[in-house]
């Protein structure tokens, strides 16, 4: 059986579900900083070996010691494959450059920093490219990202693999309370970090247009980021808007999706979307901008609706159409849930990931 070390610093939800299914196919050890352990507790398969190491904040020079600890762990495991979820951590990037590593597979969730995203560590936008070139195999979630890596970064196409972002609804159902929320027929959800590229501005422009046709419409805005007052300088109608401008506890996330009929992703820019992956697993419909990787994730008129970006009228029309048509809702909901058993199914994704490992090991053995 292939021995795999799976290393992550973030993208916890993705890593949890991948690890839970990879362990069926490989001998798996999960490595992560101690601060990530809490997020992963109680939802990991008991067959997964988990090793944690101390990891200070990015600006702390003790990261040198942290990276030494990480490298000792990797060397002790002696994995056939080291699989890393993109880190956005310059300390890891330089460690990767200066050390001999096992055959390396890296999953890249976002090639470029999102517009307005100031959370990313200084310099990481450039240092993270070390991972692009040092990896024997790369995994991305859309063909659009593969095209960028091949054309802009000159990565050979045989090193870039496209695997979809698996559904996350089942994870949040396991995390959530046992109280099943009643789905509110006219409630919309905007979920996640509130940053300019998420296009909340256009959804708020669409809301009065939707309310003309559907007076009962309500929007839940849930997530931290920009100060929400920036969007509501004159205040807001509490019957029309429910605003949680803060971090949403993991056990409460599922309730928001269960309550909502439609998740709206009015993004200006996107590479992929964990929010769409979560919506599909929760049976919540998706209306999204036809931009970037979203056009590959959402299958227009099958399991969701796509609209032109930055177009409040088109966004409003699509939402009105969906909220007014119960048959269309059921049809799209069934199609989305079916995809959770097909291309968005974690067991299938893990099996394909294991095939990438095996292919790389075969290549290594050739030389």
Coordinates of C-alpha atoms in Angstrom, one line a residue:
X1 CA 0.0 0.0 0.0
X2 CA 1.3 3.5 -0.9
X3 CA 2.5 5.4 2.2
X4 CA 1.2 9.0 2.0
X5 CA 1.9 12.0 4.2
X6 CA -0.9 14.6 3.8
X7 CA 0.2 18.1 5.0
X8 CA -2.1 21.1 5.4
X9 CA -2.0 24.5 7.1
X10 CA -5.5 25.6 6.1
X11 CA -8.3 24.4 3.8
X12 CA -9.3 22.2 6.7
X13 CA -12.8 21.1 5.4
X14 CA -11.3 19.9 2.1
X15 CA -8.5 18.1 3.8
X16 CA -10.8 16.4 6.3
X17 CA -13.0 14.9 3.7
X18 CA -10.1 14.0 1.4
X19 CA -8.3 12.3 4.3
X20 CA -11.4 10.4 5.5
X21 CA -11.7 8.8 2.1
X22 CA -8.0 8.5 1.1
X23 CA -7.4 6.2 4.1
X24 CA -9.5 3.6 2.3
X25 CA -6.8 3.5 -0.5
X26 CA -3.5 4.4 1.1
X27 CA -1.5 4.2 4.3
X28 CA -2.2 7.8 5.5
X29 CA -0.6 10.1 8.0
X30 CA -2.1 13.6 8.4
X31 CA 0.3 16.4 9.4
X32 CA -0.9 19.8 10.5
X33 CA -0.2 22.7 13.0
X34 CA -1.6 22.3 16.5
X35 CA -4.0 25.3 15.9
X36 CA -5.7 23.3 13.2
X37 CA -6.3 20.3 15.3
X38 CA -9.5 21.6 17.0
X39 CA -11.2 22.1 13.6
X40 CA -10.4 18.5 12.6
X41 CA -11.3 16.9 15.9
X42 CA -14.3 14.6 16.1
X43 CA -14.7 14.4 12.3
X44 CA -11.6 12.4 11.2
X45 CA -11.6 8.7 10.6
X46 CA -10.0 6.9 13.5
X47 CA -7.8 5.0 11.1
X48 CA -5.9 8.2 10.2
X49 CA -2.6 8.8 12.0
X50 CA -2.5 12.4 13.0
X51 CA 0.7 14.3 13.9
X52 CA 0.7 17.9 15.0
X53 CA 3.5 20.5 15.3
X54 CA 3.7 23.9 16.8
X55 CA 3.3 26.7 14.3
X56 CA 3.7 30.4 15.4
X57 CA 2.2 33.3 13.5
X58 CA 3.7 34.1 10.2
X59 CA 5.9 37.1 11.4
X60 CA 7.4 35.0 14.2
X61 CA 11.1 34.0 13.6
X62 CA 10.4 30.8 15.6
X63 CA 8.9 29.5 12.4
X64 CA 12.4 28.3 11.6
X65 CA 12.2 25.8 14.4
X66 CA 8.6 25.0 13.4
X67 CA 9.7 24.1 9.9
X68 CA 12.6 22.0 11.3
X69 CA 10.0 20.0 13.3
X70 CA 7.8 19.6 10.3
X71 CA 10.7 18.3 8.2
X72 CA 11.7 15.8 11.0
X73 CA 8.1 14.5 11.0
X74 CA 8.2 14.0 7.2
X75 CA 11.6 12.3 7.3
X76 CA 10.5 10.0 10.1
X77 CA 7.4 8.9 8.1
X78 CA 9.4 8.3 4.9
X79 CA 6.4 8.6 2.7
X80 CA 6.2 7.4 -0.9
X81 CA 4.3 10.6 -1.6
X82 CA 4.0 14.0 0.3
X83 CA 0.7 15.6 -0.6
X84 CA 0.4 19.3 0.4
X85 CA -2.7 21.5 0.4
X86 CA -1.5 25.0 -0.8
X87 CA -0.2 26.8 2.2
X88 CA 0.1 30.6 1.6
X89 CA 2.9 30.4 4.0
X90 CA 6.3 31.7 2.9
X91 CA 8.1 29.7 5.6
X92 CA 6.9 26.5 4.0
X93 CA 7.8 27.7 0.6
X94 CA 11.4 28.5 1.5
X95 CA 11.6 25.2 3.3
X96 CA 10.4 23.4 0.2
X97 CA 13.1 25.2 -1.9
X98 CA 16.0 24.4 0.5
X99 CA 15.2 20.8 1.4
X100 CA 15.1 17.5 -0.4
X101 CA 11.5 16.4 -0.4
X102 CA 9.7 13.1 -1.1
X103 CA 7.8 13.0 -4.4
X104 CA 5.5 16.0 -4.1
X105 CA 1.9 16.4 -5.0
X106 CA 0.3 19.9 -4.4
X107 CA -3.3 20.8 -4.5
X108 CA -3.7 24.4 -5.6
X109 CA -7.1 25.9 -4.7
X110 CA -6.3 29.5 -5.9
X111 CA -3.5 30.4 -8.2
X112 CA -3.8 34.1 -7.6
X113 CA -4.8 36.2 -4.5
X114 CA -8.4 37.3 -4.8
X115 CA -8.9 41.1 -5.3
X116 CA -9.2 42.9 -2.0
X117 CA -7.9 39.9 0.0
X118 CA -5.4 41.3 2.5
X119 CA -5.3 38.3 4.7
X120 CA -2.7 36.5 2.7
X121 CA 0.8 36.7 4.1
X122 CA 3.2 39.3 2.7
X123 CA 5.3 37.8 -0.1
X124 CA 3.4 34.5 -0.3
X125 CA 1.9 35.4 -3.7
X126 CA 5.4 35.0 -5.1
X127 CA 7.0 32.5 -2.8
X128 CA 4.1 30.0 -3.3
X129 CA 5.1 29.6 -6.9
X130 CA 8.0 27.6 -5.6
X131 CA 5.4 24.9 -4.9
X132 CA 4.2 25.0 -8.5
X133 CA 7.6 24.2 -9.8
X134 CA 8.9 21.8 -7.1
X135 CA 5.9 19.6 -7.3
X136 CA 5.9 16.5 -9.5
X137 CA 2.1 16.6 -9.8
X138 CA -0.4 19.5 -9.3
X139 CA -4.1 19.1 -8.6
X140 CA -6.6 21.9 -9.4
X141 CA -10.4 22.0 -9.3
X142 CA -11.2 23.4 -12.7
X143 CA -9.9 23.3 -16.3
X144 CA -9.7 27.1 -16.2
X145 CA -7.0 26.8 -13.5
X146 CA -5.2 24.1 -15.4
X147 CA -5.1 26.4 -18.5
X148 CA -3.5 29.2 -16.4
X149 CA -0.8 27.0 -15.0
X150 CA 0.1 25.6 -18.5
X151 CA -0.1 29.0 -20.3
X152 CA 1.1 31.5 -17.8
X153 CA 3.4 29.4 -15.6
X154 CA 4.7 27.0 -18.3
X155 CA 3.8 23.9 -16.3
X156 CA 3.8 20.8 -18.5
X157 CA 0.2 19.7 -19.0
X158 CA 1.0 16.1 -17.9
X159 CA 1.8 17.4 -14.5
X160 CA -1.5 19.2 -13.9
X161 CA -4.6 17.2 -12.9
X162 CA -8.2 18.4 -12.6
X163 CA -10.2 16.9 -9.7
X164 CA -13.4 18.7 -8.6
X165 CA -13.9 20.1 -5.2
X166 CA -16.0 17.5 -3.3
X167 CA -19.3 18.3 -1.6
X168 CA -19.1 19.6 2.0
X169 CA -22.7 19.3 3.0
X170 CA -22.3 15.9 4.7
X171 CA -19.3 17.2 6.8
X172 CA -21.4 20.1 8.1
X173 CA -24.4 17.8 8.8
X174 CA -22.0 15.7 11.0
X175 CA -20.8 18.8 12.7
X176 CA -24.2 20.4 13.2
X177 CA -27.0 20.1 15.7
X178 CA -29.6 17.3 15.3
X179 CA -32.4 19.9 15.0
X180 CA -33.4 19.9 11.3
X181 CA -34.2 23.4 10.2
X182 CA -37.3 24.1 8.2
X183 CA -36.4 25.5 4.8
X184 CA -37.7 29.0 4.4
X185 CA -39.2 29.2 0.9
X186 CA -38.1 32.8 0.1
X187 CA -34.8 33.0 2.0
X188 CA -31.5 33.7 0.2
X189 CA -28.0 33.1 1.7
X190 CA -24.8 35.0 1.1
X191 CA -22.1 33.1 3.0
X192 CA -18.4 33.4 3.7
X193 CA -15.8 36.1 3.8
X194 CA -17.1 39.5 2.8
X195 CA -14.6 40.9 0.4
X196 CA -15.0 43.0 -2.8
X197 CA -14.5 40.1 -5.2
X198 CA -17.6 38.3 -3.7
X199 CA -19.9 40.9 -5.4
X200 CA -22.3 41.5 -2.4
X201 CA -22.8 44.9 -3.8
X202 CA -24.7 43.5 -6.8
X203 CA -26.8 41.2 -4.7
X204 CA -27.9 44.2 -2.6
X205 CA -28.7 46.1 -5.8
X206 CA -30.8 43.1 -6.9
X207 CA -32.8 42.8 -3.7
X208 CA -35.3 45.7 -4.3
X209 CA -35.9 44.2 -7.8
X210 CA -36.6 40.8 -6.3
X211 CA -38.9 42.3 -3.7
X212 CA -41.1 43.9 -6.3
X213 CA -42.0 40.4 -7.5
X214 CA -41.6 38.5 -4.2
X215 CA -42.3 40.8 -1.2
X216 CA -41.5 37.9 1.3
X217 CA -37.9 37.6 0.1
X218 CA -35.2 37.7 2.8
X219 CA -31.4 37.7 2.6
X220 CA -29.1 36.2 5.3
X221 CA -25.6 37.7 5.1
X222 CA -23.2 35.5 7.2
X223 CA -19.5 36.0 7.5
X224 CA -16.7 38.3 8.6
X225 CA -14.6 40.6 6.4
X226 CA -15.6 44.1 5.4
X227 CA -17.6 46.2 7.8
X228 CA -21.2 45.6 6.8
X229 CA -22.1 49.2 7.5
X230 CA -20.2 50.1 4.3
X231 CA -23.0 48.4 2.4
X232 CA -25.8 49.9 4.5
X233 CA -24.9 53.5 5.2
X234 CA -28.5 54.3 6.1
X235 CA -29.2 51.2 8.1
X236 CA -31.3 48.2 6.9
X237 CA -34.7 46.6 7.2
X238 CA -34.3 43.8 9.8
X239 CA -37.3 42.0 8.2
X240 CA -35.6 41.9 4.9
X241 CA -32.0 41.3 6.0
X242 CA -30.5 39.0 8.7
X243 CA -26.9 40.0 9.2
X244 CA -24.2 38.0 11.1
X245 CA -21.0 40.0 10.4
X246 CA -18.8 37.6 12.3
X247 CA -17.2 34.2 12.3
X248 CA -19.9 31.5 12.1
X249 CA -19.3 28.6 14.6
X250 CA -18.8 25.4 12.6
X251 CA -21.8 23.7 14.3
X252 CA -24.1 26.6 13.2
X253 CA -23.1 26.7 9.5
X254 CA -25.3 23.8 8.4
X255 CA -28.4 25.5 10.0
X256 CA -28.0 28.5 7.7
X257 CA -27.9 26.4 4.6
X258 CA -30.8 24.2 5.7
X259 CA -32.9 27.3 6.3
X260 CA -32.1 28.9 2.9
X261 CA -33.7 28.0 -0.4
X262 CA -31.0 29.6 -2.5
X263 CA -27.3 30.4 -2.0
X264 CA -26.2 33.3 -4.0
X265 CA -22.6 33.7 -5.3
X266 CA -22.6 37.0 -7.2
X267 CA -18.8 36.9 -7.5
X268 CA -16.8 39.2 -9.6
X269 CA -13.8 36.8 -9.7
X270 CA -13.6 33.1 -8.7
X271 CA -11.3 30.1 -9.1
X272 CA -13.5 27.5 -7.4
X273 CA -16.0 27.6 -4.5
X274 CA -16.3 25.7 -1.3
X275 CA -19.6 27.5 -0.7
X276 CA -21.1 25.9 -3.8
X277 CA -19.7 22.5 -2.7
X278 CA -21.4 23.0 0.7
X279 CA -24.7 24.2 -0.9
X280 CA -25.0 21.1 -3.1
X281 CA -24.4 18.7 -0.2
X282 CA -27.1 20.6 1.8
X283 CA -29.7 20.5 -1.0
X284 CA -29.6 24.3 -1.2
X285 CA -29.9 25.7 -4.7
X286 CA -27.2 27.9 -6.3
X287 CA -27.4 31.1 -8.3
X288 CA -23.9 32.2 -9.3
X289 CA -22.0 34.6 -11.6
X290 CA -20.8 33.0 -14.8
X291 CA -17.2 33.7 -14.0
X292 CA -13.9 31.8 -13.6
X293 CA -14.3 28.3 -12.2
X294 CA -17.9 28.8 -11.1
X295 CA -19.0 28.1 -14.7
X296 CA -17.5 24.6 -14.3
X297 CA -18.8 23.9 -10.9
X298 CA -22.4 25.1 -11.5
X299 CA -24.1 23.3 -14.4
X300 CA -26.4 25.9 -15.8
X301 CA -30.1 25.0 -15.8
X302 CA -29.3 21.5 -14.5
X303 CA -28.2 22.0 -10.8
X304 CA -28.1 25.7 -10.6
X305 CA -28.3 29.0 -12.6
X306 CA -25.5 31.1 -13.9
X307 CA -25.8 34.9 -14.6
X308 CA -23.5 37.5 -16.1
X309 CA -21.2 39.0 -13.5
X310 CA -21.9 42.5 -12.2
X311 CA -25.4 42.5 -13.5
X312 CA -28.0 43.1 -10.8
X313 CA -31.0 42.8 -13.1
X314 CA -30.0 39.4 -14.5
X315 CA -29.2 38.2 -10.9
X316 CA -32.7 39.4 -9.7
X317 CA -34.4 37.7 -12.7
X318 CA -32.7 34.3 -12.1
X319 CA -33.5 34.4 -8.4
X320 CA -37.2 35.4 -9.0
X321 CA -37.4 32.5 -11.6
X322 CA -36.1 30.0 -9.1
X323 CA -38.1 31.1 -6.1
X324 CA -41.4 31.2 -8.1
X325 CA -40.9 27.7 -9.6
X326 CA -41.2 24.8 -7.1
X327 CA -40.9 22.2 -9.8
X328 CA -37.7 23.7 -11.0
X329 CA -36.4 23.8 -7.5
X330 CA -37.0 20.1 -6.9
X331 CA -35.5 19.2 -10.3
X332 CA -32.3 21.2 -9.6
X333 CA -32.1 20.0 -6.0
X334 CA -32.3 16.3 -7.2
X335 CA -29.6 17.0 -9.8
X336 CA -27.3 18.6 -7.3
X337 CA -27.7 15.8 -4.8
X338 CA -27.1 13.3 -7.6
X339 CA -23.8 15.0 -8.3
X340 CA -22.8 14.5 -4.7
X341 CA -22.8 10.8 -5.4
X342 CA -20.9 11.2 -8.7
X343 CA -18.2 13.7 -9.5
X344 CA -18.5 15.6 -6.2
X345 CA -18.3 12.3 -4.2
X346 CA -15.3 12.1 -1.9
X347 CA -14.7 8.4 -2.3
X348 CA -14.4 8.9 -6.1
X349 CA -12.1 11.9 -5.7
X350 CA -9.9 10.0 -3.2
X351 CA -9.7 7.1 -5.7
X352 CA -8.6 9.4 -8.4
X353 CA -6.1 11.1 -6.1
X354 CA -4.6 7.7 -5.2
X355 CA -4.3 7.0 -9.0
X356 CA -2.2 10.2 -9.3
X357 CA 0.0 9.0 -6.5
X358 CA 0.5 5.6 -8.2
X359 CA 1.2 7.2 -11.6
X360 CA 3.9 9.4 -10.0
X361 CA 5.5 6.5 -8.2
X362 CA 5.6 4.5 -11.4
X363 CA 7.3 7.5 -13.1
X364 CA 9.9 7.7 -10.2
X365 CA 10.6 4.0 -10.6
X366 CA 11.3 4.4 -14.3
X367 CA 14.3 6.7 -13.6

